[in-house]
Amino acid sequence: MERTFLAIKPDGVQRKLISEIIGRFETKGFTLVGLKFMNVSRELAEQHYGVHKERPFFGSLVEFITSGPVVAMVWEGDGVIAAARKVIGATNPLTAEPGTIRGDLGANIGRNLIHGSDAPETAQSEIALWFKEEELVNWQPTILSWIYE
Ligand code: DAT
Ligand code: MG
Protein backbone atom coordinates (compact mmCIF):
# COMPACT_ATOMS: atom_id res chain seq x y z
CA MET A 1 0.00 0.00 0.00
CA GLU A 2 1.22 3.44 -0.95
CA ARG A 3 1.48 6.35 1.48
CA THR A 4 1.38 10.11 0.93
CA PHE A 5 1.97 13.23 3.00
CA LEU A 6 -0.86 15.78 3.20
CA ALA A 7 -1.01 18.98 5.25
CA ILE A 8 -3.93 21.31 5.83
CA LYS A 9 -2.32 24.74 5.60
CA PRO A 10 -2.94 27.62 8.06
CA ASP A 11 -5.79 29.02 5.93
CA GLY A 12 -7.67 25.71 6.08
CA VAL A 13 -7.26 25.61 9.86
CA GLN A 14 -8.26 29.26 10.38
CA ARG A 15 -11.29 28.83 8.13
CA LYS A 16 -12.49 25.80 10.17
CA LEU A 17 -12.19 23.51 7.17
CA ILE A 18 -10.30 20.69 8.92
CA SER A 19 -13.22 18.26 9.08
CA GLU A 20 -14.45 19.21 5.59
CA ILE A 21 -11.01 18.44 4.15
CA ILE A 22 -10.22 15.30 6.17
CA GLY A 23 -13.72 14.00 5.40
CA ARG A 24 -13.00 13.96 1.69
CA PHE A 25 -10.09 11.55 2.15
CA GLU A 26 -11.96 9.40 4.66
CA THR A 27 -15.04 9.01 2.48
CA LYS A 28 -12.89 8.31 -0.57
CA GLY A 29 -11.67 5.19 1.23
CA PHE A 30 -8.11 6.11 2.15
CA THR A 31 -6.69 5.16 5.53
CA LEU A 32 -5.29 7.68 7.99
CA VAL A 33 -1.98 6.47 9.45
CA GLY A 34 -0.52 9.69 10.90
CA LEU A 35 -1.99 12.95 12.20
CA LYS A 36 -0.69 15.89 14.17
CA PHE A 37 -1.72 19.47 14.80
CA MET A 38 1.37 21.63 14.97
CA ASN A 39 3.12 24.89 14.35
CA VAL A 40 5.72 24.78 11.60
CA SER A 41 9.23 26.07 12.29
CA ARG A 42 10.98 28.19 9.70
CA GLU A 43 13.57 25.43 9.33
CA LEU A 44 10.92 22.78 8.59
CA ALA A 45 9.12 25.12 6.17
CA GLU A 46 12.30 25.88 4.26
CA GLN A 47 13.18 22.19 4.03
CA HIS A 48 9.68 21.20 2.98
CA TYR A 49 9.54 23.83 0.23
CA GLY A 50 13.29 23.63 -0.57
CA VAL A 51 12.57 22.77 -4.19
CA HIS A 52 11.00 26.23 -4.60
CA LYS A 53 13.75 28.26 -2.90
CA GLU A 54 14.72 30.16 -6.06
CA ARG A 55 11.12 31.06 -6.92
CA PRO A 56 9.90 34.64 -6.31
CA PHE A 57 7.10 33.45 -4.04
CA PHE A 58 9.38 31.39 -1.74
CA GLY A 59 9.54 34.05 1.00
CA SER A 60 5.80 34.56 1.19
CA LEU A 61 5.21 30.80 1.00
CA VAL A 62 7.42 30.21 4.04
CA GLU A 63 5.79 33.15 5.88
CA PHE A 64 2.35 31.70 5.13
CA ILE A 65 3.05 28.11 6.14
CA THR A 66 4.63 29.27 9.43
CA SER A 67 1.85 31.80 10.16
CA GLY A 68 -0.39 29.44 12.16
CA PRO A 69 -0.95 25.80 12.99
CA VAL A 70 -1.27 23.13 10.31
CA VAL A 71 -2.68 19.59 10.29
CA ALA A 72 0.07 17.23 9.12
CA MET A 73 -1.11 13.81 7.96
CA VAL A 74 -0.07 10.58 6.34
CA TRP A 75 -2.69 8.69 4.35
CA GLU A 76 -2.47 5.19 2.90
CA GLY A 77 -4.15 3.53 -0.05
CA ASP A 78 -3.75 2.02 -3.45
CA GLY A 79 -2.45 4.81 -5.72
CA VAL A 80 -3.05 7.37 -2.96
CA ILE A 81 -0.28 9.78 -4.05
CA ALA A 82 -1.76 10.60 -7.46
CA ALA A 83 -5.36 10.15 -6.33
CA ALA A 84 -4.96 12.60 -3.43
CA ARG A 85 -3.54 15.16 -5.85
CA LYS A 86 -6.73 14.76 -7.88
CA VAL A 87 -8.90 15.18 -4.79
CA ILE A 88 -6.88 18.32 -3.96
CA GLY A 89 -7.05 19.84 -7.45
CA ALA A 90 -4.79 22.17 -9.41
CA THR A 91 -2.36 24.49 -7.62
CA ASN A 92 -4.40 27.61 -8.42
CA PRO A 93 -7.88 27.36 -6.84
CA LEU A 94 -9.23 29.70 -9.51
CA THR A 95 -8.54 27.11 -12.21
CA ALA A 96 -8.94 23.99 -10.07
CA GLU A 97 -11.92 21.88 -11.11
CA PRO A 98 -15.15 22.07 -9.11
CA GLY A 99 -15.37 18.95 -6.98
CA THR A 100 -11.78 19.30 -5.84
CA ILE A 101 -10.81 20.77 -2.46
CA ARG A 102 -9.10 23.78 -4.00
CA GLY A 103 -11.76 24.18 -6.69
CA ASP A 104 -14.60 24.12 -4.17
CA LEU A 105 -13.06 25.97 -1.24
CA GLY A 106 -10.29 28.29 -2.44
CA ALA A 107 -9.95 31.51 -4.42
CA ASN A 108 -6.22 32.38 -4.44
CA ILE A 109 -3.00 30.57 -5.34
CA GLY A 110 -1.28 31.76 -2.17
CA ARG A 111 -4.14 30.41 -0.02
CA ASN A 112 -4.75 27.00 -1.51
CA LEU A 113 -5.62 25.18 1.70
CA ILE A 114 -3.71 21.93 1.45
CA HIS A 115 -0.42 20.38 0.46
CA GLY A 116 -0.08 16.92 -1.10
CA SER A 117 3.06 15.05 -2.14
CA ASP A 118 3.45 14.99 -5.91
CA ALA A 119 5.35 11.70 -6.51
CA PRO A 120 6.56 8.55 -4.70
CA GLU A 121 10.01 10.05 -4.01
CA THR A 122 8.61 13.28 -2.53
CA ALA A 123 6.00 11.35 -0.54
CA GLN A 124 8.75 9.26 1.03
CA SER A 125 10.98 12.23 1.85
CA GLU A 126 8.11 14.41 3.12
CA ILE A 127 6.76 11.65 5.40
CA ALA A 128 10.28 11.21 6.82
CA LEU A 129 10.68 14.98 7.24
CA TRP A 130 7.38 15.50 9.10
CA PHE A 131 6.90 12.24 11.01
CA LYS A 132 8.96 9.90 13.14
CA GLU A 133 8.41 6.22 12.39
CA GLU A 134 6.77 5.68 15.81
CA GLU A 135 4.22 8.44 15.07
CA LEU A 136 2.76 6.38 12.21
CA VAL A 137 0.07 3.85 13.06
CA ASN A 138 0.03 0.57 11.17
CA TRP A 139 -3.52 -0.72 11.14
CA GLN A 140 -6.05 -2.41 8.90
CA PRO A 141 -9.57 -0.89 8.84
CA THR A 142 -12.12 -3.69 9.15
CA ILE A 143 -14.04 -2.35 6.14
CA LEU A 144 -11.06 -2.72 3.78
CA SER A 145 -12.69 -5.62 1.90
CA TRP A 146 -15.62 -3.28 1.10
CA ILE A 147 -13.26 -0.70 -0.43
CA TYR A 148 -10.87 -3.01 -2.30
CA GLU A 149 -11.78 -6.05 -4.38
P1 DAT B 1 1.31 22.29 -5.32
O1 DAT B 1 1.01 22.77 -3.92
O2 DAT B 1 0.07 22.17 -6.14
O3 DAT B 1 2.17 21.06 -5.33
P2 DAT B 1 3.71 23.73 -6.14
O4 DAT B 1 4.50 22.62 -5.53
O5 DAT B 1 4.02 24.10 -7.55
O6 DAT B 1 2.15 23.47 -6.03
O7 DAT B 1 3.91 25.05 -5.26
C1 DAT B 1 3.93 24.97 -3.86
C2 DAT B 1 3.06 26.07 -3.31
O8 DAT B 1 3.63 27.32 -3.64
C3 DAT B 1 1.65 26.11 -3.87
O9 DAT B 1 0.77 25.24 -3.19
C4 DAT B 1 1.28 27.56 -3.71
C5 DAT B 1 2.60 28.28 -3.91
N1 DAT B 1 2.74 28.74 -5.29
C6 DAT B 1 3.01 28.00 -6.38
N2 DAT B 1 3.07 28.74 -7.48
C7 DAT B 1 2.83 30.01 -7.08
C8 DAT B 1 2.73 31.26 -7.73
N3 DAT B 1 2.91 31.38 -9.04
N4 DAT B 1 2.45 32.37 -6.98
C9 DAT B 1 2.27 32.28 -5.65
N5 DAT B 1 2.35 31.12 -4.97
C10 DAT B 1 2.62 30.01 -5.66
MG1 MG C 1 4.13 20.76 -4.80
CSV table of C-alpha atoms and ligand atoms in Angstrom, one decimal:
chain,number,residue,atom,x,y,z
A,1,MET,CA,0.0,0.0,0.0
A,2,GLU,CA,1.2,3.4,-1.0
A,3,ARG,CA,1.5,6.4,1.5
A,4,THR,CA,1.4,10.1,0.9
A,5,PHE,CA,2.0,13.2,3.0
A,6,LEU,CA,-0.9,15.8,3.2
A,7,ALA,CA,-1.0,19.0,5.2
A,8,ILE,CA,-3.9,21.3,5.8
A,9,LYS,CA,-2.3,24.7,5.6
A,10,PRO,CA,-2.9,27.6,8.1
A,11,ASP,CA,-5.8,29.0,5.9
A,12,GLY,CA,-7.7,25.7,6.1
A,13,VAL,CA,-7.3,25.6,9.9
A,14,GLN,CA,-8.3,29.3,10.4
A,15,ARG,CA,-11.3,28.8,8.1
A,16,LYS,CA,-12.5,25.8,10.2
A,17,LEU,CA,-12.2,23.5,7.2
A,18,ILE,CA,-10.3,20.7,8.9
A,19,SER,CA,-13.2,18.3,9.1
A,20,GLU,CA,-14.4,19.2,5.6
A,21,ILE,CA,-11.0,18.4,4.2
A,22,ILE,CA,-10.2,15.3,6.2
A,23,GLY,CA,-13.7,14.0,5.4
A,24,ARG,CA,-13.0,14.0,1.7
A,25,PHE,CA,-10.1,11.5,2.2
A,26,GLU,CA,-12.0,9.4,4.7
A,27,THR,CA,-15.0,9.0,2.5
A,28,LYS,CA,-12.9,8.3,-0.6
A,29,GLY,CA,-11.7,5.2,1.2
A,30,PHE,CA,-8.1,6.1,2.1
A,31,THR,CA,-6.7,5.2,5.5
A,32,LEU,CA,-5.3,7.7,8.0
A,33,VAL,CA,-2.0,6.5,9.4
A,34,GLY,CA,-0.5,9.7,10.9
A,35,LEU,CA,-2.0,12.9,12.2
A,36,LYS,CA,-0.7,15.9,14.2
A,37,PHE,CA,-1.7,19.5,14.8
A,38,MET,CA,1.4,21.6,15.0
A,39,ASN,CA,3.1,24.9,14.4
A,40,VAL,CA,5.7,24.8,11.6
A,41,SER,CA,9.2,26.1,12.3
A,42,ARG,CA,11.0,28.2,9.7
A,43,GLU,CA,13.6,25.4,9.3
A,44,LEU,CA,10.9,22.8,8.6
A,45,ALA,CA,9.1,25.1,6.2
A,46,GLU,CA,12.3,25.9,4.3
A,47,GLN,CA,13.2,22.2,4.0
A,48,HIS,CA,9.7,21.2,3.0
A,49,TYR,CA,9.5,23.8,0.2
A,50,GLY,CA,13.3,23.6,-0.6
A,51,VAL,CA,12.6,22.8,-4.2
A,52,HIS,CA,11.0,26.2,-4.6
A,53,LYS,CA,13.7,28.3,-2.9
A,54,GLU,CA,14.7,30.2,-6.1
A,55,ARG,CA,11.1,31.1,-6.9
A,56,PRO,CA,9.9,34.6,-6.3
A,57,PHE,CA,7.1,33.4,-4.0
A,58,PHE,CA,9.4,31.4,-1.7
A,59,GLY,CA,9.5,34.0,1.0
A,60,SER,CA,5.8,34.6,1.2
A,61,LEU,CA,5.2,30.8,1.0
A,62,VAL,CA,7.4,30.2,4.0
A,63,GLU,CA,5.8,33.1,5.9
A,64,PHE,CA,2.4,31.7,5.1
A,65,ILE,CA,3.1,28.1,6.1
A,66,THR,CA,4.6,29.3,9.4
A,67,SER,CA,1.8,31.8,10.2
A,68,GLY,CA,-0.4,29.4,12.2
A,69,PRO,CA,-1.0,25.8,13.0
A,70,VAL,CA,-1.3,23.1,10.3
A,71,VAL,CA,-2.7,19.6,10.3
A,72,ALA,CA,0.1,17.2,9.1
A,73,MET,CA,-1.1,13.8,8.0
A,74,VAL,CA,-0.1,10.6,6.3
A,75,TRP,CA,-2.7,8.7,4.4
A,76,GLU,CA,-2.5,5.2,2.9
A,77,GLY,CA,-4.2,3.5,0.0
A,78,ASP,CA,-3.7,2.0,-3.5
A,79,GLY,CA,-2.5,4.8,-5.7
A,80,VAL,CA,-3.0,7.4,-3.0
A,81,ILE,CA,-0.3,9.8,-4.1
A,82,ALA,CA,-1.8,10.6,-7.5
A,83,ALA,CA,-5.4,10.1,-6.3
A,84,ALA,CA,-5.0,12.6,-3.4
A,85,ARG,CA,-3.5,15.2,-5.8
A,86,LYS,CA,-6.7,14.8,-7.9
A,87,VAL,CA,-8.9,15.2,-4.8
A,88,ILE,CA,-6.9,18.3,-4.0
A,89,GLY,CA,-7.1,19.8,-7.5
A,90,ALA,CA,-4.8,22.2,-9.4
A,91,THR,CA,-2.4,24.5,-7.6
A,92,ASN,CA,-4.4,27.6,-8.4
A,93,PRO,CA,-7.9,27.4,-6.8
A,94,LEU,CA,-9.2,29.7,-9.5
A,95,THR,CA,-8.5,27.1,-12.2
A,96,ALA,CA,-8.9,24.0,-10.1
A,97,GLU,CA,-11.9,21.9,-11.1
A,98,PRO,CA,-15.1,22.1,-9.1
A,99,GLY,CA,-15.4,19.0,-7.0
A,100,THR,CA,-11.8,19.3,-5.8
A,101,ILE,CA,-10.8,20.8,-2.5
A,102,ARG,CA,-9.1,23.8,-4.0
A,103,GLY,CA,-11.8,24.2,-6.7
A,104,ASP,CA,-14.6,24.1,-4.2
A,105,LEU,CA,-13.1,26.0,-1.2
A,106,GLY,CA,-10.3,28.3,-2.4
A,107,ALA,CA,-9.9,31.5,-4.4
A,108,ASN,CA,-6.2,32.4,-4.4
A,109,ILE,CA,-3.0,30.6,-5.3
A,110,GLY,CA,-1.3,31.8,-2.2
A,111,ARG,CA,-4.1,30.4,0.0
A,112,ASN,CA,-4.8,27.0,-1.5
A,113,LEU,CA,-5.6,25.2,1.7
A,114,ILE,CA,-3.7,21.9,1.4
A,115,HIS,CA,-0.4,20.4,0.5
A,116,GLY,CA,-0.1,16.9,-1.1
A,117,SER,CA,3.1,15.0,-2.1
A,118,ASP,CA,3.4,15.0,-5.9
A,119,ALA,CA,5.3,11.7,-6.5
A,120,PRO,CA,6.6,8.5,-4.7
A,121,GLU,CA,10.0,10.1,-4.0
A,122,THR,CA,8.6,13.3,-2.5
A,123,ALA,CA,6.0,11.3,-0.5
A,124,GLN,CA,8.7,9.3,1.0
A,125,SER,CA,11.0,12.2,1.8
A,126,GLU,CA,8.1,14.4,3.1
A,127,ILE,CA,6.8,11.6,5.4
A,128,ALA,CA,10.3,11.2,6.8
A,129,LEU,CA,10.7,15.0,7.2
A,130,TRP,CA,7.4,15.5,9.1
A,131,PHE,CA,6.9,12.2,11.0
A,132,LYS,CA,9.0,9.9,13.1
A,133,GLU,CA,8.4,6.2,12.4
A,134,GLU,CA,6.8,5.7,15.8
A,135,GLU,CA,4.2,8.4,15.1
A,136,LEU,CA,2.8,6.4,12.2
A,137,VAL,CA,0.1,3.9,13.1
A,138,ASN,CA,0.0,0.6,11.2
A,139,TRP,CA,-3.5,-0.7,11.1
A,140,GLN,CA,-6.1,-2.4,8.9
A,141,PRO,CA,-9.6,-0.9,8.8
A,142,THR,CA,-12.1,-3.7,9.1
A,143,ILE,CA,-14.0,-2.3,6.1
A,144,LEU,CA,-11.1,-2.7,3.8
A,145,SER,CA,-12.7,-5.6,1.9
A,146,TRP,CA,-15.6,-3.3,1.1
A,147,ILE,CA,-13.3,-0.7,-0.4
A,148,TYR,CA,-10.9,-3.0,-2.3
A,149,GLU,CA,-11.8,-6.1,-4.4
B,1,DAT,P1,1.3,22.3,-5.3
B,1,DAT,O1,1.0,22.8,-3.9
B,1,DAT,O2,0.1,22.2,-6.1
B,1,DAT,O3,2.2,21.1,-5.3
B,1,DAT,P2,3.7,23.7,-6.1
B,1,DAT,O4,4.5,22.6,-5.5
B,1,DAT,O5,4.0,24.1,-7.6
B,1,DAT,O6,2.1,23.5,-6.0
B,1,DAT,O7,3.9,25.1,-5.3
B,1,DAT,C1,3.9,25.0,-3.9
B,1,DAT,C2,3.1,26.1,-3.3
B,1,DAT,O8,3.6,27.3,-3.6
B,1,DAT,C3,1.6,26.1,-3.9
B,1,DAT,O9,0.8,25.2,-3.2
B,1,DAT,C4,1.3,27.6,-3.7
B,1,DAT,C5,2.6,28.3,-3.9
B,1,DAT,N1,2.7,28.7,-5.3
B,1,DAT,C6,3.0,28.0,-6.4
B,1,DAT,N2,3.1,28.7,-7.5
B,1,DAT,C7,2.8,30.0,-7.1
B,1,DAT,C8,2.7,31.3,-7.7
B,1,DAT,N3,2.9,31.4,-9.0
B,1,DAT,N4,2.5,32.4,-7.0
B,1,DAT,C9,2.3,32.3,-5.7
B,1,DAT,N5,2.3,31.1,-5.0
B,1,DAT,C10,2.6,30.0,-5.7
B,2,MG,MG,4.1,20.8,-4.8
